[in-house]
Short mmCIF file of C-alpha atoms (C1' of nucleotides) in Angstrom, two decimals:
data_model
loop_
_atom_site.label_atom_id
_atom_site.label_comp_id
_atom_site.label_asym_id
_atom_site.label_seq_id
_atom_site.Cartn_x
_atom_site.Cartn_y
_atom_site.Cartn_z
CA MET A 1 159.57 21.78 265.02
CA LYS A 2 156.74 19.39 265.49
CA PHE A 3 156.02 18.42 269.04
CA ILE A 4 152.80 16.88 270.21
CA VAL A 5 151.71 16.32 273.75
CA GLU A 6 149.93 12.98 273.63
CA ASN A 7 148.85 12.72 277.16
CA SER A 8 148.94 14.73 280.34
CA ASP A 9 148.87 13.35 283.86
CA SER A 10 145.63 14.25 285.63
CA ASP A 11 147.04 15.23 289.00
CA SER A 12 150.44 16.65 288.02
CA LYS A 13 151.98 18.62 285.17
CA ALA A 14 153.68 15.49 283.78
CA ARG A 15 153.25 14.97 280.05
CA ALA A 16 153.89 12.26 277.53
CA GLY A 17 154.83 13.71 274.19
CA ARG A 18 156.43 13.02 270.83
CA LEU A 19 159.14 15.09 269.24
CA PHE A 20 159.75 14.79 265.50
CA THR A 21 163.15 15.35 263.96
CA ASP A 22 164.63 14.41 260.60
CA HIS A 23 166.61 11.81 262.55
CA GLY A 24 163.65 10.07 264.11
CA GLU A 25 160.93 10.53 266.60
CA ILE A 26 161.61 10.99 270.28
CA GLU A 27 159.05 9.87 272.81
CA THR A 28 159.08 12.14 275.83
CA PRO A 29 159.88 12.33 278.67
CA ILE A 30 163.36 11.45 277.42
CA PHE A 31 166.84 11.18 278.87
CA MET A 32 169.62 12.13 276.43
CA PRO A 33 173.03 10.48 276.99
CA VAL A 34 175.87 12.99 276.92
CA GLY A 35 178.39 12.51 274.14
CA THR A 36 180.42 15.64 274.44
CA GLN A 37 183.12 14.89 271.91
CA GLY A 38 181.07 12.95 269.39
CA THR A 39 181.03 9.83 271.48
CA VAL A 40 179.14 8.73 274.54
CA LYS A 41 182.15 7.64 276.49
CA ALA A 42 182.81 3.89 276.63
CA VAL A 43 179.97 2.75 274.35
CA ASN A 44 179.67 2.68 270.61
CA GLN A 45 176.83 3.83 268.41
CA THR A 46 175.52 0.29 267.83
CA GLN A 47 175.30 -0.28 271.58
CA LEU A 48 173.57 3.06 271.97
CA LYS A 49 170.91 1.89 269.56
CA LYS A 50 170.59 -1.79 270.33
CA ASP A 51 171.50 -2.12 274.01
CA ILE A 52 170.42 1.28 275.31
CA ASP A 53 167.94 2.38 272.63
CA ALA A 54 168.67 6.03 272.96
CA PRO A 55 166.79 8.07 270.31
CA ILE A 56 168.94 11.15 270.84
CA ILE A 57 172.36 12.02 272.25
CA LEU A 58 174.20 15.23 273.07
CA GLY A 59 177.25 16.77 271.58
CA ASN A 60 179.09 19.90 272.66
CA THR A 61 179.75 22.92 270.46
CA TYR A 62 182.79 24.09 272.42
CA HIS A 63 184.54 20.70 272.43
CA LEU A 64 183.73 19.81 268.81
CA TYR A 65 184.79 23.25 267.64
CA LEU A 66 188.16 22.91 269.32
CA ARG A 67 188.57 19.34 268.14
CA PRO A 68 188.19 18.06 265.45
CA GLY A 69 187.07 21.54 264.29
CA THR A 70 184.34 22.68 261.94
CA ASP A 71 186.37 22.11 258.77
CA ILE A 72 186.70 18.43 259.53
CA LEU A 73 183.09 18.16 260.50
CA GLU A 74 182.04 19.81 257.25
CA GLN A 75 184.34 17.56 255.21
CA ALA A 76 182.79 14.58 256.96
CA GLY A 77 179.34 15.80 255.98
CA GLY A 78 178.30 16.74 259.50
CA LEU A 79 178.45 15.09 262.87
CA HIS A 80 175.83 12.43 262.12
CA LYS A 81 177.93 11.02 259.30
CA PHE A 82 181.21 11.59 261.05
CA ILE A 83 180.21 9.50 264.02
CA ASN A 84 177.85 7.16 262.09
CA TRP A 85 174.73 8.05 264.06
CA ASP A 86 171.46 8.36 262.20
CA ARG A 87 169.32 9.27 265.19
CA ALA A 88 168.93 12.72 266.66
CA ILE A 89 171.67 14.94 268.13
CA LEU A 90 171.31 17.95 270.38
CA THR A 91 174.30 20.18 270.85
CA ASP A 92 174.93 22.34 273.83
CA SER A 93 176.25 25.77 272.94
CA GLY A 94 179.25 26.05 275.19
CA GLY A 95 177.28 27.91 277.83
CA TYR A 96 178.07 25.26 280.36
CA GLN A 97 181.77 25.68 279.61
CA VAL A 98 181.35 29.36 280.48
CA PHE A 99 180.54 27.97 283.92
CA SER A 100 182.79 24.93 284.20
CA LEU A 101 185.86 26.56 282.60
CA SER A 102 185.31 29.79 284.46
CA GLU A 103 189.04 30.27 285.00
CA LEU A 104 189.68 29.97 281.27
CA ARG A 105 187.17 32.44 280.00
CA LYS A 106 186.27 36.09 279.98
CA LEU A 107 182.69 37.25 279.61
CA LYS A 108 182.18 40.16 277.27
CA HIS A 109 179.09 42.11 276.33
CA ASP A 110 178.90 40.47 272.95
CA GLY A 111 180.29 37.04 273.66
CA VAL A 112 182.76 35.01 275.64
CA GLU A 113 186.45 34.60 275.18
CA PHE A 114 187.86 31.16 275.91
CA THR A 115 191.40 30.07 276.43
CA SER A 116 191.42 26.58 275.00
CA HIS A 117 191.96 23.95 277.66
CA LEU A 118 193.81 21.94 274.99
CA ASP A 119 196.48 24.32 273.76
CA GLY A 120 195.94 27.67 275.40
CA SER A 121 194.81 29.34 272.17
CA LYS A 122 192.21 32.08 272.41
CA HIS A 123 188.74 31.79 270.89
CA PHE A 124 185.80 34.14 270.92
CA PHE A 125 182.26 32.79 270.97
CA THR A 126 179.35 35.00 269.98
CA PRO A 127 175.70 33.94 269.57
CA GLU A 128 176.15 34.08 265.82
CA LYS A 129 179.36 32.04 265.87
CA VAL A 130 177.76 29.41 268.05
CA ILE A 131 174.94 29.03 265.54
CA ASN A 132 177.41 28.78 262.70
CA ILE A 133 179.39 26.08 264.48
CA GLN A 134 176.23 24.20 265.18
CA ARG A 135 175.31 24.47 261.48
CA SER A 136 178.65 22.88 260.71
CA ILE A 137 177.92 20.15 263.26
CA GLY A 138 174.45 19.67 261.86
CA SER A 139 172.78 18.92 265.14
CA ASP A 140 169.00 18.44 265.06
CA ILE A 141 168.57 20.70 268.08
CA MET A 142 170.89 23.62 268.64
CA MET A 143 171.13 25.50 271.93
CA VAL A 144 171.55 29.24 272.19
CA LEU A 145 174.64 30.67 273.79
CA ASP A 146 174.01 31.40 277.47
CA GLU A 147 175.75 31.90 280.72
CA CYS A 148 175.17 29.10 283.20
CA THR A 149 175.43 30.94 286.51
CA PRO A 150 177.18 29.34 289.45
CA TYR A 151 175.58 28.66 292.82
CA PRO A 152 175.38 30.54 295.04
CA CYS A 153 174.84 33.61 292.85
CA GLU A 154 174.10 37.11 294.04
CA TYR A 155 170.83 38.53 292.86
CA ASP A 156 172.45 41.43 291.01
CA TYR A 157 174.81 39.13 289.18
CA ALA A 158 171.98 36.71 288.32
CA LYS A 159 169.95 39.61 286.97
CA LYS A 160 172.78 40.88 284.81
CA SER A 161 173.57 37.42 283.62
CA LYS A 162 169.95 36.76 282.75
CA GLU A 163 169.87 39.97 280.74
CA LEU A 164 172.99 38.91 278.94
CA THR A 165 171.53 35.49 278.14
CA SER A 166 168.28 37.06 276.88
CA ARG A 167 170.19 39.54 274.71
CA TRP A 168 172.32 36.74 273.28
CA ALA A 169 169.19 34.67 272.67
CA ALA A 170 167.80 37.37 270.44
CA LEU A 171 171.07 37.45 268.48
CA ASN A 172 170.97 33.66 268.30
CA LYS A 173 167.52 33.85 266.79
CA GLU A 174 168.65 36.38 264.26
CA ALA A 175 171.67 34.26 263.30
CA PHE A 176 169.40 31.23 263.12
CA VAL A 177 166.97 32.92 260.72
CA ASN A 178 169.83 34.26 258.60
CA SER A 179 171.54 30.90 258.18
CA LYS A 180 170.60 27.55 256.73
CA PRO A 181 171.23 23.89 257.47
CA LEU A 182 174.19 22.51 255.52
CA TYR A 183 173.23 18.92 255.18
CA GLY A 184 169.65 18.78 254.01
CA HIS A 185 167.96 18.10 257.27
CA ASP A 186 166.13 20.53 259.51
CA GLN A 187 167.73 22.01 262.53
CA PHE A 188 165.86 23.57 265.42
CA GLN A 189 166.84 25.96 268.16
CA PHE A 190 166.08 25.97 271.88
CA GLY A 191 166.36 28.95 274.20
CA ILE A 192 167.72 28.71 277.74
CA ILE A 193 165.95 30.27 280.68
CA GLN A 194 168.27 31.56 283.38
CA GLY A 195 167.83 33.50 286.60
CA SER A 196 169.49 31.31 289.21
CA VAL A 197 167.15 30.62 292.17
CA TYR A 198 165.29 33.94 291.82
CA LYS A 199 161.69 33.48 290.71
CA ASP A 200 161.17 36.97 289.38
CA LEU A 201 164.24 36.56 287.18
CA ARG A 202 163.10 33.15 286.01
CA GLU A 203 159.74 34.55 285.06
CA GLN A 204 161.25 37.47 283.18
CA SER A 205 163.75 35.19 281.46
CA ALA A 206 161.03 32.76 280.37
CA LYS A 207 158.84 35.55 279.02
CA GLU A 208 161.71 37.20 277.17
CA LEU A 209 162.63 33.93 275.48
CA VAL A 210 159.07 32.88 274.71
CA GLU A 211 158.76 36.23 272.95
CA LEU A 212 161.42 35.06 270.48
CA ASP A 213 159.26 32.09 269.46
CA LEU A 214 161.98 29.49 269.57
CA ASP A 215 161.42 25.76 268.86
CA GLY A 216 161.75 24.71 272.45
CA TYR A 217 162.85 26.01 275.81
CA ALA A 218 165.38 24.81 278.34
CA ILE A 219 165.82 25.59 281.97
CA GLY A 220 169.52 26.17 282.61
CA GLY A 221 171.57 27.09 285.61
CA LEU A 222 170.13 24.45 287.92
CA ALA A 223 171.81 21.37 289.45
CA VAL A 224 174.90 23.48 290.04
CA GLY A 225 175.00 22.97 293.79
CA GLU A 226 171.72 24.33 295.06
CA PRO A 227 169.58 22.16 297.36
CA ALA A 228 167.32 19.72 295.51
CA GLU A 229 164.25 21.42 296.94
CA ASP A 230 165.28 24.70 295.36
CA MET A 231 165.83 22.95 292.06
CA TYR A 232 162.36 21.40 292.17
CA ASP A 233 160.79 24.63 293.29
CA ILE A 234 162.38 26.70 290.51
CA THR A 235 161.68 24.05 287.92
CA GLY A 236 158.00 23.85 288.83
CA PHE A 237 157.75 27.61 288.93
CA THR A 238 159.48 28.11 285.61
CA THR A 239 157.50 25.56 283.58
CA GLU A 240 154.40 27.66 284.36
CA PHE A 241 155.80 30.23 281.96
CA MET A 242 156.80 27.79 279.23
CA PRO A 243 154.49 27.09 276.28
CA LEU A 244 152.46 23.91 276.57
CA ASP A 245 153.01 22.99 272.97
CA LYS A 246 156.78 23.14 272.93
CA PRO A 247 159.33 20.77 274.41
CA ARG A 248 160.84 21.67 277.75
CA TYR A 249 164.36 20.63 278.60
CA LEU A 250 165.94 20.74 282.03
CA MET A 251 169.66 20.99 281.35
CA GLY A 252 172.16 18.85 283.22
CA VAL A 253 169.69 17.02 285.39
CA GLY A 254 170.28 14.71 286.99
CA ARG A 255 169.88 11.95 289.50
CA PRO A 256 167.03 9.53 288.72
CA GLU A 257 164.86 11.00 291.48
CA ASN A 258 165.61 14.53 290.20
CA ILE A 259 164.37 13.52 286.75
CA LEU A 260 161.13 12.02 288.04
CA GLU A 261 160.41 15.00 290.27
CA SER A 262 161.01 17.29 287.31
CA ILE A 263 158.83 15.25 284.99
CA GLU A 264 156.07 15.77 287.56
CA ARG A 265 156.75 19.49 287.22
CA GLY A 266 156.29 19.43 283.49
CA VAL A 267 159.71 18.75 281.99
CA ASP A 268 160.10 16.62 278.87
CA MET A 269 163.83 16.35 278.22
CA PHE A 270 166.90 15.70 280.35
CA ASP A 271 170.58 15.14 280.00
CA CYS A 272 173.29 14.48 282.56
CA VAL A 273 176.78 13.03 282.74
CA MET A 274 175.79 11.14 285.86
CA PRO A 275 174.93 7.76 284.41
CA THR A 276 178.05 7.69 282.23
CA ARG A 277 180.57 9.29 284.56
CA ASN A 278 179.34 7.49 287.62
CA ALA A 279 179.41 4.20 285.74
CA ARG A 280 183.10 4.76 285.10
CA ASN A 281 183.57 5.49 288.77
CA ALA A 282 181.87 2.26 289.90
CA TYR A 283 178.57 3.83 290.92
CA LEU A 284 175.64 1.98 289.48
CA PHE A 285 171.93 2.66 289.53
CA THR A 286 169.47 -0.17 290.08
CA SER A 287 165.79 -0.78 290.64
CA GLN A 288 166.65 -1.50 294.31
CA GLY A 289 168.90 1.51 294.90
CA VAL A 290 172.40 2.64 294.11
CA LEU A 291 175.49 0.60 294.71
CA THR A 292 179.24 1.04 294.49
CA VAL A 293 180.33 -2.04 292.60
CA LYS A 294 183.99 -1.67 293.52
CA ASN A 295 183.15 -2.27 297.21
CA SER A 296 184.66 -5.41 298.65
CA ARG A 297 181.30 -6.77 299.63
CA TYR A 298 180.74 -7.62 296.00
CA LYS A 299 183.88 -9.68 295.51
CA ASN A 300 181.99 -12.94 295.57
CA ASP A 301 178.55 -11.72 294.58
CA PHE A 302 177.83 -13.61 291.39
CA THR A 303 174.39 -12.13 290.87
CA PRO A 304 173.66 -9.40 288.29
CA VAL A 305 173.92 -5.71 289.16
CA ASP A 306 170.13 -5.57 289.00
CA LYS A 307 167.98 -8.71 288.82
CA GLU A 308 165.15 -6.73 287.28
CA CYS A 309 167.29 -5.10 284.62
CA ASP A 310 167.10 -6.24 281.02
CA CYS A 311 170.39 -4.74 279.89
CA PHE A 312 173.18 -6.63 278.18
CA THR A 313 175.38 -6.35 281.23
CA CYS A 314 172.84 -7.68 283.74
CA LYS A 315 171.82 -10.48 281.39
CA ASN A 316 175.38 -11.71 281.01
CA TYR A 317 177.62 -10.71 283.90
CA SER A 318 177.82 -10.56 287.70
CA LYS A 319 178.74 -7.87 290.20
CA ALA A 320 181.78 -9.88 291.18
CA TYR A 321 183.01 -9.83 287.57
CA LEU A 322 182.35 -6.11 287.18
CA ARG A 323 184.23 -5.46 290.40
CA HIS A 324 187.09 -7.56 289.18
CA LEU A 325 187.21 -5.69 285.87
CA TYR A 326 187.09 -2.37 287.67
CA ASN A 327 189.89 -3.27 290.04
CA ALA A 328 191.98 -4.67 287.22
CA LYS A 329 191.40 -1.45 285.21
CA GLU A 330 190.08 -3.49 282.34
CA LEU A 331 188.46 -1.47 279.56
CA LEU A 332 185.51 -3.83 279.32
CA TYR A 333 184.44 -2.56 282.73
CA PHE A 334 183.65 0.90 281.38
CA GLU A 335 181.58 -0.48 278.54
CA LEU A 336 179.50 -2.87 280.67
CA ALA A 337 178.92 -0.31 283.47
CA THR A 338 177.96 2.44 281.04
CA ILE A 339 175.53 0.19 279.15
CA HIS A 340 173.87 -0.66 282.43
CA ASN A 341 173.51 2.85 283.82
CA LEU A 342 172.28 4.32 280.52
CA ARG A 343 169.80 1.47 280.05
CA PHE A 344 168.58 2.16 283.57
CA TYR A 345 168.06 5.83 282.84
CA LEU A 346 166.31 5.19 279.51
CA ASN A 347 164.13 2.49 281.01
CA LEU A 348 163.23 4.85 283.84
CA VAL A 349 161.91 7.56 281.51
CA ARG A 350 160.15 5.00 279.35
CA GLU A 351 158.41 3.69 282.46
CA ALA A 352 157.58 7.24 283.48
CA ARG A 353 155.99 7.79 280.07
CA LYS A 354 153.90 4.65 280.39
CA ASN A 355 152.67 5.69 283.79
CA ILE A 356 151.79 9.16 282.63
CA ILE A 357 149.74 7.58 279.86
CA PHE A 358 148.16 5.15 282.35
CA GLY A 359 147.37 8.17 284.53
CA ASN A 360 149.04 7.09 287.71
CA PHE A 361 152.37 8.83 287.37
CA LYS A 362 152.44 10.34 290.83
CA GLU A 363 151.77 7.17 292.69
CA TRP A 364 154.28 5.27 290.61
CA LYS A 365 156.86 8.03 291.06
CA THR A 366 156.54 8.06 294.82
CA ASN A 367 157.04 4.33 295.04
CA ILE A 368 159.85 4.10 292.60
CA ILE A 369 161.84 6.95 294.13
CA GLN A 370 161.71 5.24 297.48
CA LYS A 371 163.19 2.15 295.95
CA ILE A 372 165.84 3.57 293.66
CA SER A 373 167.25 6.37 295.74
CA ASN A 374 168.46 4.38 298.73
CA LYS A 375 172.02 3.20 298.99
CA ILE A 376 172.23 -0.55 298.95
CA VAL A 377 174.14 -1.67 301.99
CA GLN A 378 172.88 -5.19 302.52
CA GLU A 379 173.02 -7.91 299.91
CA ASP A 380 169.67 -8.17 298.25
"C1'" G B 1 234.20 -21.33 300.43
"C1'" G B 2 235.66 -15.85 299.47
"C1'" G B 3 234.36 -10.65 298.03
"C1'" C B 4 230.87 -6.71 297.37
"C1'" A B 5 225.88 -4.52 297.87
"C1'" G B 6 221.47 -4.86 300.40
"C1'" G B 7 217.32 -6.31 303.99
"C1'" C B 8 212.28 -0.02 306.40
"C1'" G B 9 204.74 -0.49 307.49
"C1'" C B 10 200.57 -5.25 302.49
"C1'" C B 11 204.27 -4.37 298.07
"C1'" A B 12 208.39 -1.37 295.76
"C1'" A B 13 211.58 2.20 297.03
"C1'" A B 14 213.58 7.30 299.49
"C1'" G B 15 216.01 9.10 303.64
"C1'" U B 16 218.74 9.35 308.05
"C1'" A B 17 227.44 12.05 308.44
"C1'" G B 18 222.55 9.14 315.81
"C1'" G B 19 218.19 13.28 318.07
"C1'" A B 20 211.03 15.95 316.93
"C1'" G B 21 207.23 11.62 315.15
"C1'" A B 22 203.94 4.96 313.64
"C1'" G B 23 207.71 8.01 310.18
"C1'" U B 24 208.70 10.09 303.37
"C1'" U B 25 207.13 8.79 298.10
"C1'" G B 26 204.69 5.45 294.70
"C1'" G B 27 201.68 1.26 294.17
"C1'" G B 28 198.00 -1.87 296.26
"C1'" G B 29 193.82 -2.23 299.79
"C1'" C B 30 189.49 0.15 301.99
"C1'" G B 31 185.70 4.08 302.00
"C1'" G B 32 183.48 8.43 299.87
"C1'" A B 33 182.31 12.14 296.04
"C1'" C B 34 180.67 12.96 291.08
"C1'" U B 35 174.20 16.60 288.07
"C1'" G B 36 174.05 21.06 279.94
"C1'" U B 37 182.01 16.02 280.89
"C1'" A B 38 189.43 19.76 280.92
"C1'" A B 39 186.81 13.42 284.93
"C1'" A B 40 189.08 5.53 283.39
"C1'" U B 41 188.81 11.78 287.74
"C1'" C B 42 189.05 13.73 292.66
"C1'" C B 43 189.10 13.31 298.11
"C1'" G B 44 189.87 10.59 302.57
"C1'" U B 45 191.97 6.44 304.91
"C1'" U B 46 195.53 2.34 305.48
"C1'" G B 47 200.21 -1.12 312.94
"C1'" G B 48 197.45 -2.13 317.69
"C1'" C B 49 194.62 -0.46 321.84
"C1'" U B 50 191.13 0.16 327.55
"C1'" A B 51 192.08 5.80 321.63
"C1'" A B 52 192.43 14.33 322.51
"C1'" G B 53 196.42 9.38 325.26
"C1'" C B 54 199.14 4.80 325.42
"C1'" C B 55 201.66 0.45 323.38
"C1'" U B 56 204.50 -2.24 319.68
"C1'" U B 57 207.41 -1.41 315.38
"C1'" A B 58 212.57 -0.59 310.40
"C1'" G B 59 215.50 -9.16 308.91
"C1'" G B 60 216.65 -12.00 314.26
"C1'" G B 61 219.69 -11.43 318.62
"C1'" G B 62 223.18 -8.64 321.37
"C1'" G B 63 226.21 -4.09 322.21
"C1'" U B 64 227.72 1.33 322.38
"C1'" U B 65 224.84 5.81 323.81
"C1'" C B 66 221.03 10.22 327.67
"C1'" G B 67 219.00 8.65 322.89
"C1'" A B 68 219.64 3.86 317.36
"C1'" U B 69 215.88 3.01 311.43
"C1'" U B 70 220.90 5.36 311.29
"C1'" C B 71 227.18 3.18 314.69
"C1'" C B 72 229.53 -1.86 316.32
"C1'" C B 73 229.29 -7.46 316.83
"C1'" U B 74 226.87 -11.86 315.46
"C1'" C B 75 223.39 -14.92 313.01
"C1'" C B 76 219.82 -15.42 309.00
"C1'" C B 77 218.12 -14.04 304.16
"C1'" U B 78 218.47 -11.74 298.99
"C1'" G B 79 221.28 -10.09 294.63
"C1'" C B 80 225.85 -9.67 291.92
"C1'" C B 81 231.03 -11.16 291.25
"C1'" C B 82 235.15 -14.69 292.14
"C1'" A B 83 236.54 -19.90 293.20
#
RNA sequence: GGGCAGGCGCCAAAGUAGGAGAGUUGGGGCGGACUGUAAAUCCGUUGGCUAAGCCUUAGGGGGUUCGAUUCCCUCCCUGCCCA
């Protein structure tokens, strides 16, 4: 995989890079909208391109495997064709479902057994199987199977889990080498560094994965309930052991301020359900702070969600209208709110990139975080 | 005009063969949470006050009773049926 670091910030580890895939270039730092089931909830692919301008989105191996299933995906010619998306796709392996569906799975030495949340059927995921499914999906970036540990996590468990993840990663690599893309475009594979909040485990995990010479490396198992300071600390510590010339992906993160702090610590890629899920739950991000648009104080506020925002929603509609749509349970609400939040996230990382290139990332970051992380209480 | 069935908190209802209590369930309102999505979900709250207590409340008024949302009388209102 070709990845070039174009510019590094002088007084932090922040970098501006460019990632090349057969489905387009991705300027980093980047935020990748989550589209678990082959759709970023509430918005369509044209909106993702035109209104949000996302160069890459996520899909999920576990969910797509259960439904529609690999046979349908293969008949469709892969996920890109199936969902009519010609930009990049990264698929998570199902490792997060090991965590989030913990009551429905059993961890084994060689894989994980899931009880489908859809119909109760049993399925067994191994590193090899996860690669094969992702071959059927045809994602540009495939993630290795891992265990995303919960928080808090005992040291001994974190150690065992990290060992499991490293062992699986080697098997992933083997399956990767022994298989081929199905649809004529290249696919790459990222490893996932685990180790909970324990630095020695993080270091070992990073080294073990780097040894496998994968196309990129992710930091997993963070943003699962630990204090933000721990997340920053572990992130900054872990990137020290990640190759400079490969993309670094912090999985599942996060709030806008989390992303900026992690960019400072050397991370290039992010994903999170927060902008999409929170949009659906009336929580909107703006340049002046966060707001809950369902609150009664907005019932006659006919100004845009964010005066400084250039998104379709802010250019055309008011907070009062969004609040009305939300309260009336109108479907247009989800679309407008999701467009706004995703545009905000993508604009934020684009701005971060500019400021890294300008060389004043840290100063910009400090100022912007102060503005965007407060809760708007007064009318602005 | 007559008969029958009803009127319970913002709304719609449940319940009470008289007995704990501003009191059940939905909805609505209000507030909060959400971090590699089992999430258009979940949680809290929703009479008043001089608030670990007190006051006022089940269509209005009156009665029986130690005690009434529940029983009786009367008036008002709603729905259905008959003239």
